[in-house]
Tab-separated table of C-alpha atoms and ligand atoms in Angstrom:
chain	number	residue	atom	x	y	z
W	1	UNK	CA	132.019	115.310	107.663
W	2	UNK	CA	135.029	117.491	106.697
W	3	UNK	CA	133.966	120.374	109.017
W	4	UNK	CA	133.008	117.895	111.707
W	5	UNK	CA	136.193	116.448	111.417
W	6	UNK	CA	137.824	119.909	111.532
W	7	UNK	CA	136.140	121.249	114.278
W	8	UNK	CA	137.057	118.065	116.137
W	9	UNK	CA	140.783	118.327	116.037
W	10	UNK	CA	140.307	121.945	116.526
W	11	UNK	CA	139.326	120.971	120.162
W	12	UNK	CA	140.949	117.913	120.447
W	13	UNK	CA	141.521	118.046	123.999
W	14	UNK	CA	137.973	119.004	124.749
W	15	UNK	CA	136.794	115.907	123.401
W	16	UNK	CA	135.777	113.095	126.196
W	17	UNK	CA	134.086	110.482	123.591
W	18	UNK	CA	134.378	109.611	119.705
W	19	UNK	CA	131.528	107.751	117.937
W	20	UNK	CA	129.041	106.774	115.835
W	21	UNK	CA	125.527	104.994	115.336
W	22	UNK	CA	127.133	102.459	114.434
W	23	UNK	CA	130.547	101.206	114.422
W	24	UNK	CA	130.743	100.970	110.469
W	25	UNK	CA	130.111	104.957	110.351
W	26	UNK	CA	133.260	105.569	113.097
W	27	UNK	CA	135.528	103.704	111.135
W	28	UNK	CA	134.099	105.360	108.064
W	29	UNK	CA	135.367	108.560	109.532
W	30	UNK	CA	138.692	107.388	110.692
W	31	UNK	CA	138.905	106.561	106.886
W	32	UNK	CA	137.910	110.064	106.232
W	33	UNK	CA	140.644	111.228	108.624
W	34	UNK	CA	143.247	108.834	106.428
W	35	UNK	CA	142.016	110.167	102.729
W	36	UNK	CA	141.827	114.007	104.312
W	37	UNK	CA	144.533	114.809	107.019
W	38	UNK	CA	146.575	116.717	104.937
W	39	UNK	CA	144.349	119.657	103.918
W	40	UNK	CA	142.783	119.294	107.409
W	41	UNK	CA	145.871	120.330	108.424
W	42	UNK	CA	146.329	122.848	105.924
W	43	UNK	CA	143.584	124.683	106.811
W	44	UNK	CA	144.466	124.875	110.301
W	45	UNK	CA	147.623	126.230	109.491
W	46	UNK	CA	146.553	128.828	107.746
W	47	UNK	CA	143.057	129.415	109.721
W	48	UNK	CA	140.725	129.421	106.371
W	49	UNK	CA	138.115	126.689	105.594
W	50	UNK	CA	138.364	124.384	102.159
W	51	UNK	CA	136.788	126.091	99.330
W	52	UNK	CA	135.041	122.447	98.614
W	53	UNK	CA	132.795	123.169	101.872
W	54	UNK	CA	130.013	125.511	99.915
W	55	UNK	CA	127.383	125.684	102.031
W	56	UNK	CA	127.441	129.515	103.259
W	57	UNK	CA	126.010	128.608	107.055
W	58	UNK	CA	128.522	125.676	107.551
W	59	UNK	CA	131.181	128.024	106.411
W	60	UNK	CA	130.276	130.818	108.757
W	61	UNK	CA	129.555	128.481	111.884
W	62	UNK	CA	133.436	127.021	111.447
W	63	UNK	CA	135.085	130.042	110.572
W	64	UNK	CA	133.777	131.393	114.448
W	65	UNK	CA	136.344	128.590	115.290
W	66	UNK	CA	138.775	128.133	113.203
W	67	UNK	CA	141.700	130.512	113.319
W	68	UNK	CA	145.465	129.835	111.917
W	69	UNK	CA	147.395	126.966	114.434
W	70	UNK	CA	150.448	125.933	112.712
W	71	UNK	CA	151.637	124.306	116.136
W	72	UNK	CA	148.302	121.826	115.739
W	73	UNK	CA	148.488	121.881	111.785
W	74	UNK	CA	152.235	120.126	112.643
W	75	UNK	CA	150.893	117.884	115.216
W	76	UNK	CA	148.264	116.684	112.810
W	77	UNK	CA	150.405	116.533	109.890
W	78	UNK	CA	153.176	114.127	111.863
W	79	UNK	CA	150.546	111.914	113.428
W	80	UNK	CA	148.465	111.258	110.561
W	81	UNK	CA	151.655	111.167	108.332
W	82	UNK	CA	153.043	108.279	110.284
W	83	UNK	CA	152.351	104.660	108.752
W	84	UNK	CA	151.010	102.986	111.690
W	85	UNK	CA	147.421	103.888	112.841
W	86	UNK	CA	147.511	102.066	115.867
W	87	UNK	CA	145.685	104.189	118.837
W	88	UNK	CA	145.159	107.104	116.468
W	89	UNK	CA	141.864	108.374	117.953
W	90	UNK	CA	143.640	108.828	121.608
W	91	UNK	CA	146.269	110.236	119.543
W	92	UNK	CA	144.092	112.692	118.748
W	93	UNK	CA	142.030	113.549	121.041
W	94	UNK	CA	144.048	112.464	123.861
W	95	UNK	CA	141.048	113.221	126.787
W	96	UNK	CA	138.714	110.105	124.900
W	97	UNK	CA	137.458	107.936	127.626
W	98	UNK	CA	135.063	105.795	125.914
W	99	UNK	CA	133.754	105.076	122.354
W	100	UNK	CA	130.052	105.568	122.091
W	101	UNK	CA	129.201	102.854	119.514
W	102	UNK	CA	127.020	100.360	118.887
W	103	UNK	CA	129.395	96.949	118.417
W	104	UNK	CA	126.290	94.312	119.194
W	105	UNK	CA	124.958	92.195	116.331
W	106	UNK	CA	126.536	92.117	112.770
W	107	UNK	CA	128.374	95.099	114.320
W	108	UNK	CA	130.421	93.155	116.542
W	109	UNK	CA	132.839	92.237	113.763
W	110	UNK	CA	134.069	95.981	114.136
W	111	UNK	CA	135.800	94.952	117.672
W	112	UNK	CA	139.025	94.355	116.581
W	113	UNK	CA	139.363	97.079	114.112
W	114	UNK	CA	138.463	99.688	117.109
W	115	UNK	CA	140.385	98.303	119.120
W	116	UNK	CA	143.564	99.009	117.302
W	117	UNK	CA	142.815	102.065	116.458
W	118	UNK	CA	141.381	103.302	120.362
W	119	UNK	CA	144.202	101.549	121.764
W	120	UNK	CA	141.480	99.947	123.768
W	121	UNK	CA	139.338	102.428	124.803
W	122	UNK	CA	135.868	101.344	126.460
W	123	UNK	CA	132.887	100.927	123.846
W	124	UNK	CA	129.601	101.658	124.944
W	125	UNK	CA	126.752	100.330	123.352
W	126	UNK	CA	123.778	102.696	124.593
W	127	UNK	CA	120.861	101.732	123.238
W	128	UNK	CA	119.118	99.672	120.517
W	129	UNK	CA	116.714	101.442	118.286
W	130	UNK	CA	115.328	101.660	114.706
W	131	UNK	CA	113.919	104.481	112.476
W	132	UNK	CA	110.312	102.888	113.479
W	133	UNK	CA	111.087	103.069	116.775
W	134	UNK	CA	113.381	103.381	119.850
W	135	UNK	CA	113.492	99.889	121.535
W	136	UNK	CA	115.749	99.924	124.690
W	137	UNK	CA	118.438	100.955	126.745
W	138	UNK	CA	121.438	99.310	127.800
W	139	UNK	CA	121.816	100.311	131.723
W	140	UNK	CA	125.207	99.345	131.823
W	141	UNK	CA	126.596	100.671	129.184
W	142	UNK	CA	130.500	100.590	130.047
W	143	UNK	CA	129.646	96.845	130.587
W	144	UNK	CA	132.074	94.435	127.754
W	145	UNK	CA	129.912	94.190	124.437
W	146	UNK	CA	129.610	90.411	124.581
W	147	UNK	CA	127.710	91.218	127.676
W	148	UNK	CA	125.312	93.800	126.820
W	149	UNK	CA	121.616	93.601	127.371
W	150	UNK	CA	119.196	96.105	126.170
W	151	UNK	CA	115.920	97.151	128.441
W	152	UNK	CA	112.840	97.328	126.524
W	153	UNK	CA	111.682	100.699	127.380
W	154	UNK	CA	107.430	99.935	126.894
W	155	UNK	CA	106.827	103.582	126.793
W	156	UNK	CA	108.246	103.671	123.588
W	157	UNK	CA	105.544	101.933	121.612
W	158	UNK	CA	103.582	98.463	121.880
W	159	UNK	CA	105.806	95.679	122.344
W	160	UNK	CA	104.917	91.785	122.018
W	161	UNK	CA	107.324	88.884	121.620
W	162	UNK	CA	106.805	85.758	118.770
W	163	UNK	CA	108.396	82.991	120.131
W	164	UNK	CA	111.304	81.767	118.216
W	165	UNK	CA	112.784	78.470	118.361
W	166	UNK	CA	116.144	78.311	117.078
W	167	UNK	CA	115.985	74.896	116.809
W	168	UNK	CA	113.128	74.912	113.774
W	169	UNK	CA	114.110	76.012	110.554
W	170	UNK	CA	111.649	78.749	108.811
W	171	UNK	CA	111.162	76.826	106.072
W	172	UNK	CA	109.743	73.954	108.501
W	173	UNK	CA	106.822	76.417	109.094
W	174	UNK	CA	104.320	76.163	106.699
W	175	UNK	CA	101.869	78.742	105.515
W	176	UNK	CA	98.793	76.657	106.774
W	177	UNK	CA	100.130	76.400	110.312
W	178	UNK	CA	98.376	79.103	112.858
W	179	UNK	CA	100.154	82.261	113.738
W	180	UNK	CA	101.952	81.792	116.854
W	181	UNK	CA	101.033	83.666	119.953
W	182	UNK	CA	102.242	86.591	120.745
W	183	UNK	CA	103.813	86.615	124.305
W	184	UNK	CA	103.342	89.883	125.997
W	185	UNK	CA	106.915	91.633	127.565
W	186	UNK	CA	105.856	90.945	130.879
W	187	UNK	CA	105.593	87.296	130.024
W	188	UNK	CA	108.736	86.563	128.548
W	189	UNK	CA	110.898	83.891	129.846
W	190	UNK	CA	114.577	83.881	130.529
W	191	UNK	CA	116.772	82.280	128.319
W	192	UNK	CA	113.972	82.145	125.761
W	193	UNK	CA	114.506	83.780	121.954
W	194	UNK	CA	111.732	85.628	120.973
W	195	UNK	CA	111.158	88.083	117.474
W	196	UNK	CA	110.424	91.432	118.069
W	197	UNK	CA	107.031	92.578	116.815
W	198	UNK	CA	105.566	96.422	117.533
W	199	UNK	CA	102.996	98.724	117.174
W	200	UNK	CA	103.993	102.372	117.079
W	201	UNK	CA	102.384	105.992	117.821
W	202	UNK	CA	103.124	106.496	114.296
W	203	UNK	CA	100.884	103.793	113.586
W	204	UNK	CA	102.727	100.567	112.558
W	205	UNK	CA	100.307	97.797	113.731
W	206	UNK	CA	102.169	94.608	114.785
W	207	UNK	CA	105.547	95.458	112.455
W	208	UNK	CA	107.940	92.990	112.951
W	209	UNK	CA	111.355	94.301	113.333
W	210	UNK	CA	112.906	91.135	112.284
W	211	UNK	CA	115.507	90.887	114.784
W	212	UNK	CA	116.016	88.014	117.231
W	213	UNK	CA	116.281	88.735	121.146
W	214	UNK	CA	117.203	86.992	123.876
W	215	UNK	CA	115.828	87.611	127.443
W	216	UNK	CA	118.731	87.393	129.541
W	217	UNK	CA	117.187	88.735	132.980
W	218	UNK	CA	114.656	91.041	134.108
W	219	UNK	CA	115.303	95.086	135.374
W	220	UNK	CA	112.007	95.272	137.842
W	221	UNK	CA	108.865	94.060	135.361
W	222	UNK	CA	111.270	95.387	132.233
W	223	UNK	CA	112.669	91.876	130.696
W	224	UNK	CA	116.230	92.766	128.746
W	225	UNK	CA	117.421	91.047	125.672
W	226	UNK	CA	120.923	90.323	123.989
W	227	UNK	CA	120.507	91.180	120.708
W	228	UNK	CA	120.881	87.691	118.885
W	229	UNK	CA	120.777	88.328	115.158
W	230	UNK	CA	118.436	89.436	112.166
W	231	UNK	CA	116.199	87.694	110.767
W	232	UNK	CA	116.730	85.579	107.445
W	233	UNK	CA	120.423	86.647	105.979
W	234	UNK	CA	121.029	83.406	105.057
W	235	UNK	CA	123.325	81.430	102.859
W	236	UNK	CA	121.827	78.035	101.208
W	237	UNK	CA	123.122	76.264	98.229
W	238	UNK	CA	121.420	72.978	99.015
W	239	UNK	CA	119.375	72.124	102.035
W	240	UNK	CA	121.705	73.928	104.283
W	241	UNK	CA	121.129	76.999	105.966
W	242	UNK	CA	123.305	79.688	107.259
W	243	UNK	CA	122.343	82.592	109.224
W	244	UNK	CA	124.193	85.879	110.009
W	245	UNK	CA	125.231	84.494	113.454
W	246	UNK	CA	126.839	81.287	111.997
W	247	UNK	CA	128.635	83.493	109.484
W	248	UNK	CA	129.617	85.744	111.976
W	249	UNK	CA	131.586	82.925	114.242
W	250	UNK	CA	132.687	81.264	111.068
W	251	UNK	CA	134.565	84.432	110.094
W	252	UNK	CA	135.664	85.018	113.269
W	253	UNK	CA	137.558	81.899	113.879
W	254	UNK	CA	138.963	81.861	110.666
W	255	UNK	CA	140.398	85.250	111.324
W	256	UNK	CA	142.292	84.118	114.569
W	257	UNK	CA	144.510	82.104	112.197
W	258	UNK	CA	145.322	85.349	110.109
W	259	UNK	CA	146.328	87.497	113.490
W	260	UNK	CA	149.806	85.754	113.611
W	261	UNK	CA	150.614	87.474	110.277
W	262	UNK	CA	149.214	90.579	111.863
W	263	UNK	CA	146.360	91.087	109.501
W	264	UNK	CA	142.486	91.538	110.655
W	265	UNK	CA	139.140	91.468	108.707
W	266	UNK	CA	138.053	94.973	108.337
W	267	UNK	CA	134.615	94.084	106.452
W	268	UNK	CA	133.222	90.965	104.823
W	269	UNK	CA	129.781	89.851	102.914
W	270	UNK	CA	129.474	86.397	101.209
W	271	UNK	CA	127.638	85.308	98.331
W	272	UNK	CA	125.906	81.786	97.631
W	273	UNK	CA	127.487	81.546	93.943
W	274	UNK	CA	125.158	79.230	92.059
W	275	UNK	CA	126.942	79.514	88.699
W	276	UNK	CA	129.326	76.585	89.844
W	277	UNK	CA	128.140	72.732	89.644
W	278	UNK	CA	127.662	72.604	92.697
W	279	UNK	CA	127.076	75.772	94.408
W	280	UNK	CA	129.605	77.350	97.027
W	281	UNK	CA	129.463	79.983	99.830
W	282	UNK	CA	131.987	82.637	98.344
W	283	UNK	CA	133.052	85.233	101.201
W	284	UNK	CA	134.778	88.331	100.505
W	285	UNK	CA	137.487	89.713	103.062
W	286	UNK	CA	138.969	92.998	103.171
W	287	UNK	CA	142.024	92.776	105.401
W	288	UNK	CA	143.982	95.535	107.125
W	289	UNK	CA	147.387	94.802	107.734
W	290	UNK	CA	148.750	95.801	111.207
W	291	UNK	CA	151.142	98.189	112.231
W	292	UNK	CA	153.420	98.773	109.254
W	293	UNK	CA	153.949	98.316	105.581
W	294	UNK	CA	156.525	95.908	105.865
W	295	UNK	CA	154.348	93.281	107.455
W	296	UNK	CA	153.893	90.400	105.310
W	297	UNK	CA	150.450	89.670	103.488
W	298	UNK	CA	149.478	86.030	104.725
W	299	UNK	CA	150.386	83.702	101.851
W	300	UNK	CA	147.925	81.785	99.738
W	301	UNK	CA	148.010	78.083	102.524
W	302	UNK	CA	146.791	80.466	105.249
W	303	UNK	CA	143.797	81.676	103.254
W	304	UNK	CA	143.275	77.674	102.123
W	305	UNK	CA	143.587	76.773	105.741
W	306	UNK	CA	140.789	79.748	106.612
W	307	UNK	CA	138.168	78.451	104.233
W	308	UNK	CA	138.747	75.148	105.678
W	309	UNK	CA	138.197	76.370	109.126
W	310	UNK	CA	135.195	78.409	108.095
W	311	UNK	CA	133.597	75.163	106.848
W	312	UNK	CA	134.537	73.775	109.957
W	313	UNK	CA	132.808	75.859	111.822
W	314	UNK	CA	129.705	76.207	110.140
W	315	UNK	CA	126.687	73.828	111.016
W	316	UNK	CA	126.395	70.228	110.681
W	317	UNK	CA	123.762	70.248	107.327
W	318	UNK	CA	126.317	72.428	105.644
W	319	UNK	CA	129.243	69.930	106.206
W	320	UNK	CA	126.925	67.486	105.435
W	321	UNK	CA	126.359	68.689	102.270
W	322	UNK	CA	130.083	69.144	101.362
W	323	UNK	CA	130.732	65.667	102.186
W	324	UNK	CA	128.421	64.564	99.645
W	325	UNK	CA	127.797	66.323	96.492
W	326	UNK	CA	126.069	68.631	97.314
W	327	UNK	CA	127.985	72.194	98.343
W	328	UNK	CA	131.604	72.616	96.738
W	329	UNK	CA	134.354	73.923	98.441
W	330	UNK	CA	133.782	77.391	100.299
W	331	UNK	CA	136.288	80.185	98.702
W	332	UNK	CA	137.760	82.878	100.522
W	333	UNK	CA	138.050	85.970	98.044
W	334	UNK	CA	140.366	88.865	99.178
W	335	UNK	CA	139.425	92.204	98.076
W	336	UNK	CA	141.644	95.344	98.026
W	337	UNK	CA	141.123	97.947	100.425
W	338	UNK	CA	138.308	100.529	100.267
W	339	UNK	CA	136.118	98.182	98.580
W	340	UNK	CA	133.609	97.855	101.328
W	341	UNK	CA	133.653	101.653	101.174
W	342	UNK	CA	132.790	101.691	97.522
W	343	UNK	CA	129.816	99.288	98.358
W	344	UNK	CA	128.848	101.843	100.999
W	345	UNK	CA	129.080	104.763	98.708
W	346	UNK	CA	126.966	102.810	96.020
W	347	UNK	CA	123.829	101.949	98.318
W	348	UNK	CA	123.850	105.750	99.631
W	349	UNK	CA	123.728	106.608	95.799
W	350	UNK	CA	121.270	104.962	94.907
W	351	UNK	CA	119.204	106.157	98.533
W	352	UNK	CA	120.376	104.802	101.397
W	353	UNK	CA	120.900	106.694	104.814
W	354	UNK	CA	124.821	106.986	105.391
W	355	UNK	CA	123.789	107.223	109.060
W	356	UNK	CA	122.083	103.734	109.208
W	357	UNK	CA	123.949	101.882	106.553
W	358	UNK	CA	125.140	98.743	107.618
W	359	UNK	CA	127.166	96.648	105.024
W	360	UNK	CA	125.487	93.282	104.187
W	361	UNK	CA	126.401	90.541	105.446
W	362	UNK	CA	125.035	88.319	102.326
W	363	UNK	CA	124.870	89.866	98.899
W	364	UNK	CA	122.481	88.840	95.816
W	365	UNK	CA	122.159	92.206	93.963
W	366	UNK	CA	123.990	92.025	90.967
W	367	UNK	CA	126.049	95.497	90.225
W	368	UNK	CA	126.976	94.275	93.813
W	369	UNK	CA	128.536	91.353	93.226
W	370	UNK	CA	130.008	92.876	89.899
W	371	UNK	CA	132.011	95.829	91.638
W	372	UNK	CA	133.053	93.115	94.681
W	373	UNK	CA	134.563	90.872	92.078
W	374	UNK	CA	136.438	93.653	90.019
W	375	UNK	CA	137.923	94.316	93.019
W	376	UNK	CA	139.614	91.049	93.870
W	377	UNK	CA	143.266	90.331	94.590
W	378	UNK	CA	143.048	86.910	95.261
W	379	UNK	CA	140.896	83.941	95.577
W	380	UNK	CA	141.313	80.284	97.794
W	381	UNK	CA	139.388	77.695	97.979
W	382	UNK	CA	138.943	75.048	100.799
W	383	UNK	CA	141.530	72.377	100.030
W	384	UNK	CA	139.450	69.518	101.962
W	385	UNK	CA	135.619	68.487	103.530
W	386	UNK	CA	135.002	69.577	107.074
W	387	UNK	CA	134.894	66.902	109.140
W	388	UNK	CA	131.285	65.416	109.521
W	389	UNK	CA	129.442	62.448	112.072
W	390	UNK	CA	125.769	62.146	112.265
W	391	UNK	CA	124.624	63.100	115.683
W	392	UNK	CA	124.970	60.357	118.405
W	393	UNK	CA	121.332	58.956	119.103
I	401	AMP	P1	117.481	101.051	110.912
I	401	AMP	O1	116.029	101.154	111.161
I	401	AMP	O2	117.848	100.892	109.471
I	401	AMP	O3	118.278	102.124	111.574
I	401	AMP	O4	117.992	99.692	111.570
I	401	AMP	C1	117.437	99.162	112.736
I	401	AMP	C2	118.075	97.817	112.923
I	401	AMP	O5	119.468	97.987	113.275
I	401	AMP	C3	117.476	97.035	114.078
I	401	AMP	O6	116.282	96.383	113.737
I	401	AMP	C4	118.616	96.081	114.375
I	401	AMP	O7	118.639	94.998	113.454
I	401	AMP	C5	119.859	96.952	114.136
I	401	AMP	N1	120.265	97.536	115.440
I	401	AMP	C6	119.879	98.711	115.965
I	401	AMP	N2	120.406	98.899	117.174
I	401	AMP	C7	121.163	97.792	117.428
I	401	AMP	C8	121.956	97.356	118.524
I	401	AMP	N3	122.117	98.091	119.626
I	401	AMP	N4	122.591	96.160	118.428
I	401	AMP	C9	122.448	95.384	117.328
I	401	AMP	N5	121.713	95.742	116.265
I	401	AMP	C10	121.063	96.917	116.314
């Protein structure tokens, strides 16, 4: 990453697009750029690479590059030294025309954060894939994110669809019911959600994937999909059920109440705490506070009003169950900054992939939890029930 991130400001007007798999690994190297500018820029002043990078053929491919640039070691050192990071990657590399990153799915949460610090640039989401399998392309790929649809490309492997219906809870399926049948891609409907299933060169025999599509039109024969959510991250305390979507949206209207203090959700996961009679959705927020130090951290009403309109916005079972004894009051707990990236750090230590690490959106795993919580700087609670009215008949 550090010679990467060298080479790149080495020819930072050569570069035409910044990105990642995902968006969680971009803004994992703007956060590189934060914690690292300053010998970045030493060693481009004086032309010779960190003794930290060891490896003798990464050394010798950069040092064909890198020669002393005091001029750029200056520009460097003044951008990165200034407090706001607003725009910094067209700071940088001034020529950027587009982000090539996937925001779809749980990665859509990373919008805002971009954003700011693209000024705005484009985001192209090219293609959805897996380390089974590539799945499809996106054919318009500088189309808006909440508009993306991915082509199934059926060269790729086997594809067949399981019907889903969103209106059936899983755990209304019972293990004596018949599989469903399979739908093949030519036969899927629009407007219909189905789960992907696949069978692979390498031999994967009707895998499913786990993710949720939607067909959204056709391209020729090819039907394309928005990508809806994955499968089963849910919260339940009681007989509610929340899925990654839900959470998504809650969060995301919650977090238009903290944008007049010009704060943002960088990250968040949530955790159905069962140690409290009764059980409560905690969710844990790391915030990034806009523009400059001076701007004042949202006091503890606005977080009481967010949990409140997180419960609001989550379904009808769940406020049900808040208005009766069931679920207690959902609490918002604010962790301090970098904690999402300690979380990251911990799964890749104990064997995940940095490039395909995706924080979790719902966490049970207890060292987890324990690191989360040592981490806190403050914790709200919803001060009232969401409003709830059975369904008109
Ligand atoms: P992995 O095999 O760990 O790299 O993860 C593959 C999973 O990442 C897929 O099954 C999806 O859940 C998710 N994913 C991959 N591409 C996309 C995309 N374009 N949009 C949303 N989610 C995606």
């Amino acid at each position: 990453m550090y010679s990467q991130m060298l080479c790149g400001l080495l020819v930072r007007t050569e570069v035409l697009r910044v990105g990642a798999v995902f968006a969680s690994g971009l803004l994992r190297a703007i956060r590189f750029l934060q914690l690292h500018w300053k010998e970045l820029a030493r060693d481009i002043e004086t032309g010779t690479l960190s003794a930290k990078v060891a490896e003798p053929s990464i050394r010798a491919a950069v040092a064909e590059v890198l020669e002393p640039n005091p001029e750029l070691a200056a520009f460097v050192a003044a951008e990165c030294g200034k407090d706001n990071w607003e725009g910094i990657i067209t700071r940088m590399w001034p020529n950027t025309r587009y982000l090539d990153v996937i925001v779809t799915g749980a990665m859509a949460q990373y919008i805002p954060t971009l954003k700011f610090y693209s000024g705005g640039l484009p985001m192209a989401c090219t293609m959805y894939a897996s380390s089974e399998c590539y799945f499809g392309l996106n054919l318009r790929p500088m189309c808006d994110p909440s508009e993306v649809s991915y082509t199934i490309m059926p060269n790729m492997g086997y594809f067949e669809l399981m019907p889903h219906d969103p209106e059936t809870p899983a755990a209304a399926v019972s293990r004596d019911d018949p599989p469903p049948r399979l739908v093949d891609l030519a036969d899927a409907e629009v407007g219909k959600e189905y789960e992907l299933v696949i069978t692979t060169y390498a031999g994967l025999c009707r895998y499913r994937v786990g993710d949720i599509l939607q067909v959204t039109a056709f391209h020729n024969a090819a039907p394309q999909f928005r990508f809806v959510r994955r499968k089963n991250v849910l919260l339940s305390i009681d007989s509610d059920k929340t899925d990654e979507a839900e959470l998504q949206a809650a969060v995301e209207r919650a977090a238009r109440l903290l944008a007049p203090y010009g704060a943002s959700i960088v990250e968040y996961t949530s955790e159905a705490d069962a140690t409290t009679i009764p059980g409560h959705y905690v969710v844990y927020w790391e915030l990034m506070l806009k523009g400059c130090r001076e701007a004042l951290w949202p006091e503890a009403a606005v977080f009481e009003r967010c949990c409140l309109e997180m419960e609001e916005a989550l379904n009808s079972v769940y406020r049900q169950g808040r208005n009766g004894d069931a679920i207690g009051p959902l609490e918002i707990r604010v962790v301090r900054g970098g904690t999402f990236e300690e979380v990251m750090d911990y799964a890749i230590s104990r064997g995940a992939s940095i490039n395909q690490y995706k924080a979790p959106r719902c966490v049970s795993f207890g060292p987890i939890i324990e690191l989360l919580n040592s981490r806190v700087l403050s914790k709200h609670f919803s001060p009232a029930c969401p409003k709830y009215g059975p369904p008109k008949k």
